[in-house]
Protein backbone atom coordinates (compact mmCIF):
# COMPACT_ATOMS: atom_id res chain seq x y z
CA CYS A 1 -0.23 0.08 -0.24
CA THR A 2 1.29 3.28 -0.89
CA LEU A 3 0.98 7.26 -1.04
CA THR A 4 -0.66 6.63 -4.48
CA ASN A 5 -4.14 3.79 -3.61
CA VAL A 6 -5.39 6.85 -1.67
CA VAL A 7 -8.85 8.58 -3.00
CA THR A 8 -9.66 11.85 -1.45
CA GLY A 9 -13.17 12.21 -0.99
CA VAL A 10 -16.11 14.44 0.93
CA TYR A 11 -17.33 12.09 4.17
CA ALA A 12 -20.38 12.78 5.30
CA CYS A 13 -21.34 11.63 9.04
CA ILE A 14 -24.30 10.51 10.32
CA PRO A 15 -25.73 9.71 13.45
CA GLY A 16 -25.67 5.81 14.07
CA PRO A 17 -25.98 3.19 15.49
CA SER A 18 -28.02 2.00 11.84
CA LEU A 19 -27.09 2.54 8.94
CA GLU A 20 -27.94 4.38 6.58
CA THR A 21 -30.04 3.83 4.18
CA PRO A 22 -31.58 3.80 0.72
CA ALA A 23 -32.84 7.06 0.83
CA GLU A 24 -30.07 9.30 2.33
CA THR A 25 -27.95 7.95 0.64
CA ARG A 26 -29.05 9.04 -2.28
CA TRP A 27 -29.82 12.71 -0.46
CA LEU A 28 -26.24 12.58 0.98
CA ARG A 29 -24.77 11.77 -2.19
CA ASN A 30 -26.65 14.54 -4.68
CA CYS A 31 -25.73 16.76 -0.96
CA GLY A 32 -22.16 15.15 -2.59
CA ALA A 33 -20.94 12.64 -0.98
CA ASP A 34 -18.86 10.39 -1.03
CA GLY A 35 -18.17 8.40 1.81
CA VAL A 36 -20.88 7.94 4.86
CA GLY A 37 -19.50 7.03 8.60
CA MET A 38 -20.51 6.69 12.25
CA SER A 39 -18.27 7.83 13.87
CA SER A 40 -14.66 10.22 12.56
CA VAL A 41 -16.09 14.27 12.48
CA PRO A 42 -17.08 13.84 16.71
CA GLU A 43 -14.26 13.12 17.69
CA THR A 44 -12.48 16.12 15.08
CA ILE A 45 -14.30 18.44 16.36
CA VAL A 46 -12.78 17.53 20.21
CA ALA A 47 -9.94 17.75 19.15
CA LEU A 48 -9.26 20.94 17.42
CA HIS A 49 -10.96 21.94 19.77
CA GLY A 50 -8.32 21.50 21.70
CA GLY A 51 -5.86 22.47 19.56
CA MET A 52 -4.76 18.89 18.25
CA GLN A 53 -4.09 18.16 14.25
CA VAL A 54 -6.39 15.70 12.80
CA LEU A 55 -5.07 13.34 9.93
CA GLY A 56 -8.13 11.06 8.69
CA LEU A 57 -8.51 7.31 7.16
CA SER A 58 -11.26 6.09 6.54
CA VAL A 59 -11.94 2.27 4.83
CA VAL A 60 -14.89 1.96 2.89
CA ALA A 61 -16.29 -1.63 4.43
CA ASN A 62 -20.13 -1.20 2.21
CA VAL A 63 -21.60 -0.01 -0.80
CA ASN A 64 -24.98 0.84 -0.26
CA ASP A 65 -26.79 0.83 -3.58
CA PRO A 66 -30.35 3.06 -3.28
CA ASP A 67 -30.65 1.46 -6.36
CA ASN A 68 -30.56 -1.71 -5.94
CA PHE A 69 -29.70 -1.85 -2.07
CA GLN A 70 -28.85 -4.52 0.01
CA PRO A 71 -28.69 -5.85 2.94
CA ILE A 72 -26.01 -5.58 4.54
CA THR A 73 -24.80 -6.35 8.46
CA LEU A 74 -22.56 -5.03 10.79
CA GLU A 75 -20.93 -8.23 11.10
CA ASP A 76 -20.10 -8.26 6.88
CA ILE A 77 -18.69 -4.65 7.73
CA ILE A 78 -16.42 -5.50 10.45
CA LEU A 79 -15.18 -8.33 8.57
CA THR A 80 -13.83 -6.68 5.77
CA ALA A 81 -12.49 -4.11 8.02
CA SER A 82 -10.70 -6.72 9.24
CA GLU A 83 -9.48 -7.91 5.82
CA VAL A 84 -8.23 -4.41 5.25
CA ALA A 85 -6.49 -3.82 8.56
CA PRO A 86 -3.39 -5.03 6.94
CA GLN A 87 -2.52 -2.39 3.91
CA LEU A 88 -3.77 0.74 6.44
CA GLU A 89 -1.61 -0.30 9.11
CA ARG A 90 0.92 -0.34 5.92
CA LEU A 91 0.14 3.71 4.84
CA VAL A 92 -0.02 5.27 9.20
CA VAL A 93 3.47 3.61 9.12
CA GLU A 94 4.62 5.12 5.53
CA ILE A 95 2.81 8.60 6.40
CA LEU A 96 4.18 8.60 10.06
CA THR A 97 7.58 7.86 7.86
CA ARG A 98 6.90 10.73 5.87
CA ILE A 99 5.85 13.28 8.99
CA SER A 100 8.79 11.96 10.17
CA GLU A 101 11.39 12.66 7.70
């Protein structure tokens, strides 16, 4: 995994704990969101308020196609996230290496 594999986009945060519905996904896409999650934003707000610098990394663990809805469970998402954990670890190591140079 190198930094050339990274894709940037607009992250939308929903409060959870339920996954977004097809209607919510359609609305968020129309608003310009590329990815949706339930965390990161509250933690980032607190960190910024505390004067910290923040780098956000997210893994897209499920793709919600509102026009072809397929139910997904939290277990499915956890499995996908655990499968990409080694790549994410390599990315973090590479970022930290570049920061320290």
